[in-house]
Short mmCIF file of C-alpha atoms in Angstrom, two decimals:
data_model
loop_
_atom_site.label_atom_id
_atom_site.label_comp_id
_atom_site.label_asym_id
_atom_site.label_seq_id
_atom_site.Cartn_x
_atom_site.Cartn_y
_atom_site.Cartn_z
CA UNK A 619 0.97 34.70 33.21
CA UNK A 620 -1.83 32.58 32.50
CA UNK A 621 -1.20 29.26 31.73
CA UNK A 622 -1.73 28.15 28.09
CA UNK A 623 -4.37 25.15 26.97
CA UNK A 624 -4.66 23.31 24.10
CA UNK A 625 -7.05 21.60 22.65
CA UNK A 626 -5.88 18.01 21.10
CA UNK A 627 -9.22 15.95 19.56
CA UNK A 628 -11.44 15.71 22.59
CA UNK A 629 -8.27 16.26 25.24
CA UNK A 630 -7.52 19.56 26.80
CA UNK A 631 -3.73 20.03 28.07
CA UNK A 632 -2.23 22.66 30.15
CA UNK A 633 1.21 22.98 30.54
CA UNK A 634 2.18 25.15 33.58
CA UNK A 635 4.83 27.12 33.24
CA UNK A 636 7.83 27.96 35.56
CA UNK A 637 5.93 29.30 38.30
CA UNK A 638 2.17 29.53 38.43
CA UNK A 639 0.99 32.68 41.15
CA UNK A 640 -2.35 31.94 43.01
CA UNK A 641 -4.21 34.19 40.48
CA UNK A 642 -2.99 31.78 37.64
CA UNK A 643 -4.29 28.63 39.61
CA UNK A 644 -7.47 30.06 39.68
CA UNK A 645 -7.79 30.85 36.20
CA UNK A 646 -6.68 27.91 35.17
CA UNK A 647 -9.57 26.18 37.16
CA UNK A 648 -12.32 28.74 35.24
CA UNK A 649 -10.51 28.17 32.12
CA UNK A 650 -10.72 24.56 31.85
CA UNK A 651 -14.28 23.88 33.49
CA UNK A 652 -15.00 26.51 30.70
CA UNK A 653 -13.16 24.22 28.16
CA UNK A 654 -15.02 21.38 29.27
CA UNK A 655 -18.26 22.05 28.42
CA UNK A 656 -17.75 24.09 25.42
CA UNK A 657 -15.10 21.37 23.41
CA UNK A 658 -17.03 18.48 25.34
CA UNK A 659 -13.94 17.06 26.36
CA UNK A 660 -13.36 14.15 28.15
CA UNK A 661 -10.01 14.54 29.30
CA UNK A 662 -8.08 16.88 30.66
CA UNK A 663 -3.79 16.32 31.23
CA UNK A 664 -2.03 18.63 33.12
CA UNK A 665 1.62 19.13 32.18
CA UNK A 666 3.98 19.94 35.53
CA UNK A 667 7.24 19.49 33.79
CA UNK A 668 8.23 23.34 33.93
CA UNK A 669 7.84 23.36 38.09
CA UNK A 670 10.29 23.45 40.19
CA UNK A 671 8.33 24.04 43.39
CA UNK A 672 4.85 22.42 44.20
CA UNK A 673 3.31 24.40 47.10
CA UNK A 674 0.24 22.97 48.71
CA UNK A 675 -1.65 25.88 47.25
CA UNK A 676 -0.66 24.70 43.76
CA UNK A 677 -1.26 21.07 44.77
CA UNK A 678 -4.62 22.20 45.91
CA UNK A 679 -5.80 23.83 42.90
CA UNK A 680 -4.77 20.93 40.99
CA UNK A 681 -6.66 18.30 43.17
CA UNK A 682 -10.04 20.79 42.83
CA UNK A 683 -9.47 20.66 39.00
CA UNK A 684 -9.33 17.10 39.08
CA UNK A 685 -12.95 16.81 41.13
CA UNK A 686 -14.14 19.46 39.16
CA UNK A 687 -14.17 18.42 35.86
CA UNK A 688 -14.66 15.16 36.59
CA UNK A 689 -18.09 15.66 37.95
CA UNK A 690 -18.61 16.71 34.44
CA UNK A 691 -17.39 13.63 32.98
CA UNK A 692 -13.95 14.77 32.12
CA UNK A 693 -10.48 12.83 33.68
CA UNK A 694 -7.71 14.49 34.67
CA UNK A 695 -4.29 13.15 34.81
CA UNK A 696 -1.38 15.31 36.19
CA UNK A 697 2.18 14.41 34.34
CA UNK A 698 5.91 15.19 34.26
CA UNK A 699 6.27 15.80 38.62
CA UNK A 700 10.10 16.71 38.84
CA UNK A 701 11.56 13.70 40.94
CA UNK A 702 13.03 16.57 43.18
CA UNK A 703 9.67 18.12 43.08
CA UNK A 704 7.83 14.75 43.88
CA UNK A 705 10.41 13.86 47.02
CA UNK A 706 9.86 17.72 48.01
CA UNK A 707 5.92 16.98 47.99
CA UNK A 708 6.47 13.89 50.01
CA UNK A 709 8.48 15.12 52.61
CA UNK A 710 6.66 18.00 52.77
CA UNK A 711 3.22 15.71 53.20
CA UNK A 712 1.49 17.37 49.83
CA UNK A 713 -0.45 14.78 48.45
CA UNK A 714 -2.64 14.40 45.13
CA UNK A 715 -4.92 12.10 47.31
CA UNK A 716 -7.45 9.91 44.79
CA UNK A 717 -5.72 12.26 41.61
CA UNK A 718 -4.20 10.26 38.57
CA UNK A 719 -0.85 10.79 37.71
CA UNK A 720 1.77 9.79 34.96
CA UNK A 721 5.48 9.73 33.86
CA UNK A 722 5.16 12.21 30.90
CA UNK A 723 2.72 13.75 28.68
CA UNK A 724 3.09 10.53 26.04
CA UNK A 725 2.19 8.29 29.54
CA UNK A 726 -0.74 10.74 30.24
CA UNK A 727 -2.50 10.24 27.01
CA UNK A 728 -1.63 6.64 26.75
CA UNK A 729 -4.08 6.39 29.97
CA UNK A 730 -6.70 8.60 28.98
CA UNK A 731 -7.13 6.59 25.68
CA UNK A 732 -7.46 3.13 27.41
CA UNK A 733 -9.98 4.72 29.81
CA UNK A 734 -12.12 5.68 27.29
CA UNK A 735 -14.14 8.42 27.42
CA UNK A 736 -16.96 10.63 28.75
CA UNK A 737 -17.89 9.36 32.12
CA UNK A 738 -15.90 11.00 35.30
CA UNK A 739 -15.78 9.67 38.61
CA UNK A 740 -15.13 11.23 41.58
CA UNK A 741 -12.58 9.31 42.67
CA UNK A 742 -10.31 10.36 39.93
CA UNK A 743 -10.45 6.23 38.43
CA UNK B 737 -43.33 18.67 43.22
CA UNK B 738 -42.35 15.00 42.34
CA UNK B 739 -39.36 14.98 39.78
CA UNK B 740 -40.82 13.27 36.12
CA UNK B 741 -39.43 9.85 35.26
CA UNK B 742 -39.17 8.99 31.55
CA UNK B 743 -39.16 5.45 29.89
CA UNK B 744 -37.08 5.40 27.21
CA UNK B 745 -36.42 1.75 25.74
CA UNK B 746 -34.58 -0.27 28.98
CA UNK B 747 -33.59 3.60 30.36
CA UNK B 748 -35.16 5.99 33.23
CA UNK B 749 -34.53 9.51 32.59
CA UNK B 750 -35.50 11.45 35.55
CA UNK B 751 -34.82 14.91 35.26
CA UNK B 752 -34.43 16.99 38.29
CA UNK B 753 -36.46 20.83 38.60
CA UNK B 754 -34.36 24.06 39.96
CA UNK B 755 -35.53 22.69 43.47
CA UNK B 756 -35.87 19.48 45.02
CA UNK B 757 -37.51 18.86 48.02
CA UNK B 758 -36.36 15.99 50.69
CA UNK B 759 -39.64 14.48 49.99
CA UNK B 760 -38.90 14.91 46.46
CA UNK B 761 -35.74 13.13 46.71
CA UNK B 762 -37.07 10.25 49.13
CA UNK B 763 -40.09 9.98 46.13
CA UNK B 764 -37.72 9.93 43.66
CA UNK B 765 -35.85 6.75 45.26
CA UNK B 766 -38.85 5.15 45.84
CA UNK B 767 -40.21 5.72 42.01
CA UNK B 768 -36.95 4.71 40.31
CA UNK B 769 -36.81 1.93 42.71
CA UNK B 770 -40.24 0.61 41.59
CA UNK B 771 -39.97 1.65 37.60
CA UNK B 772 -36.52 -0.28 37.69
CA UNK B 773 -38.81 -3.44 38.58
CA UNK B 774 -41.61 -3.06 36.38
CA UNK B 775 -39.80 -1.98 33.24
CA UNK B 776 -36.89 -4.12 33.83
CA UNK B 777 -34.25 -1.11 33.16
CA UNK B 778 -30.87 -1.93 33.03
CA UNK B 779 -29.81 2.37 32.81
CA UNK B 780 -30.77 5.29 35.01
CA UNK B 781 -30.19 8.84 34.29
CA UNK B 782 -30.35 11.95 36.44
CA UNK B 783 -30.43 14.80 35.02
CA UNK B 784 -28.99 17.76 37.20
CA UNK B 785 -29.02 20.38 34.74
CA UNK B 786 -31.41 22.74 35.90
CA UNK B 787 -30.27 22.39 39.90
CA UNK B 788 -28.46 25.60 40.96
CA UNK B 789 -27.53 23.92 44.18
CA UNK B 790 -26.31 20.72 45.34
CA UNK B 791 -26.77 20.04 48.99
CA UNK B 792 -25.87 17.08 51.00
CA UNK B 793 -29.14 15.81 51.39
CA UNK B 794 -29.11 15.59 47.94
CA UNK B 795 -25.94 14.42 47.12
CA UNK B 796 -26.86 11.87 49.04
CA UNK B 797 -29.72 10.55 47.61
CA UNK B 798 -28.34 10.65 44.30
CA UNK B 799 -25.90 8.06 46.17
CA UNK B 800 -28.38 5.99 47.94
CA UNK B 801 -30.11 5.88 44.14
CA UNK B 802 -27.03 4.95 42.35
CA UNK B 803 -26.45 1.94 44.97
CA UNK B 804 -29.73 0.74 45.52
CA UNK B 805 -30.86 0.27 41.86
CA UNK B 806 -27.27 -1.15 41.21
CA UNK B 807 -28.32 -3.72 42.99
CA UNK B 808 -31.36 -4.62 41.28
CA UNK B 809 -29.32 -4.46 38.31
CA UNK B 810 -29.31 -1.21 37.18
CA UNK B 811 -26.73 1.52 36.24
CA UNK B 812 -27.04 5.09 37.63
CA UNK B 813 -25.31 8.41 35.57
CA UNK B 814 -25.94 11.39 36.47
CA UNK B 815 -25.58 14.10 33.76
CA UNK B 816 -25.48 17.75 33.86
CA UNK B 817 -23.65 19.22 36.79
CA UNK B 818 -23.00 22.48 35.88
CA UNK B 819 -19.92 24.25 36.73
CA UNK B 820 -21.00 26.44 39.87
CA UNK B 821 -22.48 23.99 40.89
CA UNK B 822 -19.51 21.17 40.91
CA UNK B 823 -17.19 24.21 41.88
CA UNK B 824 -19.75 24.73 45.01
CA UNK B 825 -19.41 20.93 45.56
CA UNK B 826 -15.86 20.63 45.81
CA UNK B 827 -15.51 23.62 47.64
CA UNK B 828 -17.67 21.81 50.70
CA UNK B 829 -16.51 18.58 50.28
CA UNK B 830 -19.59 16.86 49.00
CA UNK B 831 -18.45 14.29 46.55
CA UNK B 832 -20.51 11.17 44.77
CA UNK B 833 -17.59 9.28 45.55
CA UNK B 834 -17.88 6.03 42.93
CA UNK B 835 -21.27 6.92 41.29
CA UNK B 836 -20.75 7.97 37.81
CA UNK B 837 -20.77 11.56 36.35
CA UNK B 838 -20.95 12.55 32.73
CA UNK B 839 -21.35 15.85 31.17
CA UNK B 840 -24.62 15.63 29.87
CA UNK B 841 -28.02 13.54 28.58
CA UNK B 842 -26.14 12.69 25.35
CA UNK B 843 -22.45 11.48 26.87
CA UNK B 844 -24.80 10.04 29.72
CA UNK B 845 -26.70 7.45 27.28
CA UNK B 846 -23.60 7.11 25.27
CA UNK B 847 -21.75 5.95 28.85
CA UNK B 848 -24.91 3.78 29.49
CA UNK B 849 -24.61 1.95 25.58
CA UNK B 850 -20.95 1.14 25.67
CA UNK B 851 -21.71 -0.01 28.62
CA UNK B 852 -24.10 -2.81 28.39
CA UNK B 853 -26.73 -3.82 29.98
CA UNK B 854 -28.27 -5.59 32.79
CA UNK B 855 -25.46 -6.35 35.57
CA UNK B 856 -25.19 -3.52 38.35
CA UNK B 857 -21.90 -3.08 40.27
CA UNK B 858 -22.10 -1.57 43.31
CA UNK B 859 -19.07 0.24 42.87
CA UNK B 860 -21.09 2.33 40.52
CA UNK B 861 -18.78 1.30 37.35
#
């Protein structure tokens, strides 16, 4: 099932749902570098709250999104990581590396608006 | 063939052919390096837009640009990456690290305005 984006002003957000397959991830990369330049958006949250399992396939996907869009000039910030999901990741060594994360989706776009807007960098700041 | 470098007010817009050379590139620095000096720009765009491929010779360079005129005051952005072409990136690994991406000529200058003008950072921001 692909996953769903909406557009919100100049943010895209994605909210993945239950489980995402591999097909899905990829998708969802081609959808939103898609998004990108067509809305000209500058940032780009990524809504977790629905998974229950974060595979390193799924955490991969989700760290190339991240460097994708932001080398054109959009931010990304992953939110809502399940705290069973987030000690899972840890133990498990799955890391989101330089990627920005936040509590919730409120959190999310909290930090995209004090960024301001338009300019990526690479290392996800 | 050399890459054209346009003045425009305290900015250098250099915009990048389908193919650049390594002599190219090394010109390139070089040229910026002097028009930074003689013009006194405080803003440097690269424009990536027509580049179909980005190697890391030339992912480099863009780096070596963005922190060598940031320390003659200057601000690099480079604008345009298009989405193969950031997917190809990420895909090998070859990242700008702290230099400063934005989607394209337009969010570019706009990045450059709200900036100000005249104090580099070598960090790139």
């Amino acid at each position: 099932m692909p996953v769903p984006i909406l557009k919100q002003g100049t943010y895209l957000i994605a909210s993945i749902q239950a489980a995402m397959s591999d097909t899905d991830a990829q998708r969802l990369q081609d959808d939103l570098m898609e998004q990108v330049g067509r809305f000209r958006s500058t940032g780009i949250i990524v809504d977790v709250t629905a998974m229950d399992v974060m595979d390193s396939f799924a955490a991969r996907s989700l760290r190339t999104i991240s460097h994708m869009t932001s080398l054109r000039g959009a931010a990304t910030v992953i939110v809502g990581i399940q705290p069973e999901v987030a000690f899972a990741m840890v133990q498990l060594g799955i890391t989101f590396e330089d990627i920005t994360t936040a509590l919730d989706l409120e959190e999310g776009l909290a930090h995209l608006n004090r960024r301001g807007t338009g300019v990526g960098r690479t290392d996800g700041r």
